[in-house]
Structure formats: structure tokens, C-alpha cells
Amino acid sequence: MPRTHATLPRLHVEPDLAEGAELTLGKEQSLYLAAVLRKVVGDEVVLFNGRDGAWLTRLTSDSKKSVTLQLVERIAAQTPPSDLWYGFAPLKTERLDYVIQKATEMGAGTIQPVITKFTQVNRLKHERLVANAIEAAEQCEVLSVPEVLPETTLDRLIDGWDTERRLILADEGEASSSPVEILSALKGQKIGLLIGPEGGFSPEERERLRALPYAVPISLGPRILRADTAAVAALAVIQAIIGDWR
Ligand code: SAH
């Protein structure tokens, strides 16, 4: 898909986007555009809201408190949100921000923190995770912001799992063989990916996960990857083999 308007700032907004509408931005986004980017009346900005595609807009006011934007034209039709579910055991703060941003850039549609026995953190600031997903979505030009769910536990996850969805389990204990064939066989199916914590899954958790009928254990190679590396590596492999090419 050819990229258009790549040099313009892209902002996620909540309101509906339609022909002729005029939007007034909140303080934070107004300050960002008028003060940080020094945008002035007449400058162009791209807006998206996850429902109405991407819209080219033009500043009609460059007040640092409340920038107003006139919608000019839709420049990209809305694409369906990604169906790729991504579960991970939360990491410490800055690497947690990193993992949320990378999962968004790699096309996850649902981001689910999963507390496991060896998970390092338990209390998550949900609004911070959402802000990271929005910031990454703005930067990587997706048209939908992935849904970041409140943390759950491995037990609750398994109890509530949609058994139609295959769960790709990044397992460093899996025999080190290429996941290409295993993943190719999942093409067209609903899939999720689960990455364990820095300390790994406990033996009991790993055994339980591998025994699930919908589990698909894969190796990411002979090296033990850090959890945030494994997340990006696994998502890249999955997207390369059965991903959202259009
Ligand atoms: N148990 C590891 C630490 C876990 S690594 C150790 O012995 O130190 C963190 C997570 O990244 C794992 O739970 C797994 O989901 C994933 N991971 C790391 N290396 C991997 C590999 N080579 N293959 C598949 N998954 C891997």
C-alpha cells in the first residue's frame, strides 16, 4: 500500500471523523502541535480514530490551549482491527513500555498482560499501557489502536480461552527446530501468542500450557532470548509467515 502524507504528524482522536467536521483538540495534543511541532494555521495533520480511516486535516486555530482542525479529505479507508492476540508476562516499567510499543508496531490487535508464577510485577498502570499503544499506533501508521486488556492470571486466561483460537507458545524448552512449517499450518486460523516472564514459565505452568489441545509450542532458536526480544522475534516470525499482508 503506497504511503501518503508520511511527513505529516498523525494523532489518534476519539470523536467521529467525517467530511466537513471541525475538531477541537485537548490541551495535551494542542500543546504538542502548536508548541512542540510549532504548527500554525494552514498546516496539515493526519487524524485517525480506529473507526473512520485516516483523515487529512488543516489547522484553523493554533492556540496552544485548543488547536482546531478542519477535516479536508479521507486519505485511507478504515481497515479491520488486527485479530492477532498477544499475551505476555509483564516486565519492569521501561521494558514494559517497550513491549507494548513493539507489540503494537508488530500488528497485535489485543494485548493481554498475564501474571504467572515468576512474573516480576503485579500492579500495572493500565492507562500508561494504553498511552504506549496509542503513541506506537500513531507512529507506525496503523488505523486501529490495539485493545490493551487489564491483567489476568494464567488460570483465568486458560479457563476463559476461546478454544477455536490456537495459542502459539514461545517455549525455550521446545526442540530447537524452525517454526516455519508449524506456523504455516496455522494460516487462516485465529491465533494468539504467549511469551513467558524473564524467569520463564514454572515447570507446572509449562506442562499445563503444552498439554492444552489448542497450544502450538514453537522454538525461536537455540539461544535463550530475553522476554522482550522473544516478543519481537516471535511476532516478526508469525507476521512474516502468516501475517497481515495486504
Ligand atoms: N527460562 C529461561 C528464561 C525465560 S526467557 C531461562 O532459562 O533463563 C523469557 C521468555 O521468552 C520465555 O518464557 C519464552 O516465552 C521466550 N523465549 C526465550 N527464548 C526462547 C526460545 N529460544 N524459543 C522460544 N521461546 C523463547
mmCIF file of C-alpha atoms and ligand atoms in Angstrom, residues 169-174 194-201 218-228 230-231, ligand 1:
data_model
loop_
_atom_site.group_PDB
_atom_site.id
_atom_site.type_symbol
_atom_site.label_atom_id
_atom_site.label_comp_id
_atom_site.label_asym_id
_atom_site.label_seq_id
_atom_site.Cartn_x
_atom_site.Cartn_y
_atom_site.Cartn_z
ATOM 1 C CA LEU A 169 3.541 -20.827 22.928
ATOM 2 C CA ALA A 170 7.082 -19.467 22.735
ATOM 3 C CA ASP A 171 8.863 -22.232 24.615
ATOM 4 C CA GLU A 172 12.632 -22.200 25.006
ATOM 5 C CA GLY A 173 12.389 -25.824 26.071
ATOM 6 C CA GLU A 174 10.901 -26.817 22.712
ATOM 7 C CA LEU A 194 2.072 -16.175 24.665
ATOM 8 C CA ILE A 195 5.512 -15.120 25.933
ATOM 9 C CA GLY A 196 6.667 -16.015 29.442
ATOM 10 C CA PRO A 197 8.382 -13.850 32.071
ATOM 11 C CA GLU A 198 12.123 -13.290 32.454
ATOM 12 C CA GLY A 199 12.180 -16.234 34.832
ATOM 13 C CA GLY A 200 10.278 -18.395 32.382
ATOM 14 C CA PHE A 201 7.090 -20.331 32.990
ATOM 15 C CA ILE A 218 7.445 -23.135 18.953
ATOM 16 C CA SER A 219 11.159 -22.633 19.352
ATOM 17 C CA LEU A 220 12.684 -19.265 18.470
ATOM 18 C CA GLY A 221 16.138 -20.828 18.092
ATOM 19 C CA PRO A 222 18.891 -22.300 20.278
ATOM 20 C CA ARG A 223 19.558 -19.092 22.227
ATOM 21 C CA ILE A 224 17.625 -18.058 25.343
ATOM 22 C CA LEU A 225 16.081 -14.711 24.404
ATOM 23 C CA ARG A 226 15.091 -12.056 26.900
ATOM 24 C CA ALA A 227 11.318 -11.819 27.123
ATOM 25 C CA ASP A 228 11.157 -8.536 25.211
ATOM 26 C CA ALA A 230 11.324 -13.054 22.281
ATOM 27 C CA ALA A 231 8.189 -10.943 21.871
HETATM 28 N N1 SAH B 1 13.587 -19.982 31.168
HETATM 29 C C1 SAH B 1 14.536 -19.029 30.585
HETATM 30 C C2 SAH B 1 14.087 -17.623 30.816
HETATM 31 C C3 SAH B 1 12.788 -17.311 30.086
HETATM 32 S S1 SAH B 1 13.055 -16.309 28.674
HETATM 33 C C4 SAH B 1 15.923 -19.254 31.163
HETATM 34 O O1 SAH B 1 16.259 -20.402 31.236
HETATM 35 O O2 SAH B 1 16.616 -18.298 31.519
HETATM 36 C C5 SAH B 1 11.533 -15.432 28.618
HETATM 37 C C6 SAH B 1 10.501 -15.981 27.640
HETATM 38 O O3 SAH B 1 10.939 -15.745 26.305
HETATM 39 C C7 SAH B 1 10.246 -17.466 27.728
HETATM 40 O O4 SAH B 1 9.262 -17.744 28.709
HETATM 41 C C8 SAH B 1 9.759 -17.794 26.343
HETATM 42 O O5 SAH B 1 8.370 -17.462 26.218
HETATM 43 C C9 SAH B 1 10.553 -16.844 25.474
HETATM 44 N N2 SAH B 1 11.758 -17.410 24.893
HETATM 45 C C10 SAH B 1 13.045 -17.092 25.187
HETATM 46 N N3 SAH B 1 13.916 -17.786 24.420
HETATM 47 C C11 SAH B 1 13.168 -18.579 23.608
HETATM 48 C C12 SAH B 1 13.479 -19.534 22.591
HETATM 49 N N4 SAH B 1 14.739 -19.795 22.225
HETATM 50 N N5 SAH B 1 12.457 -20.190 21.977
HETATM 51 C C13 SAH B 1 11.165 -19.920 22.328
HETATM 52 N N6 SAH B 1 10.805 -19.028 23.287
HETATM 53 C C14 SAH B 1 11.798 -18.356 23.917
#
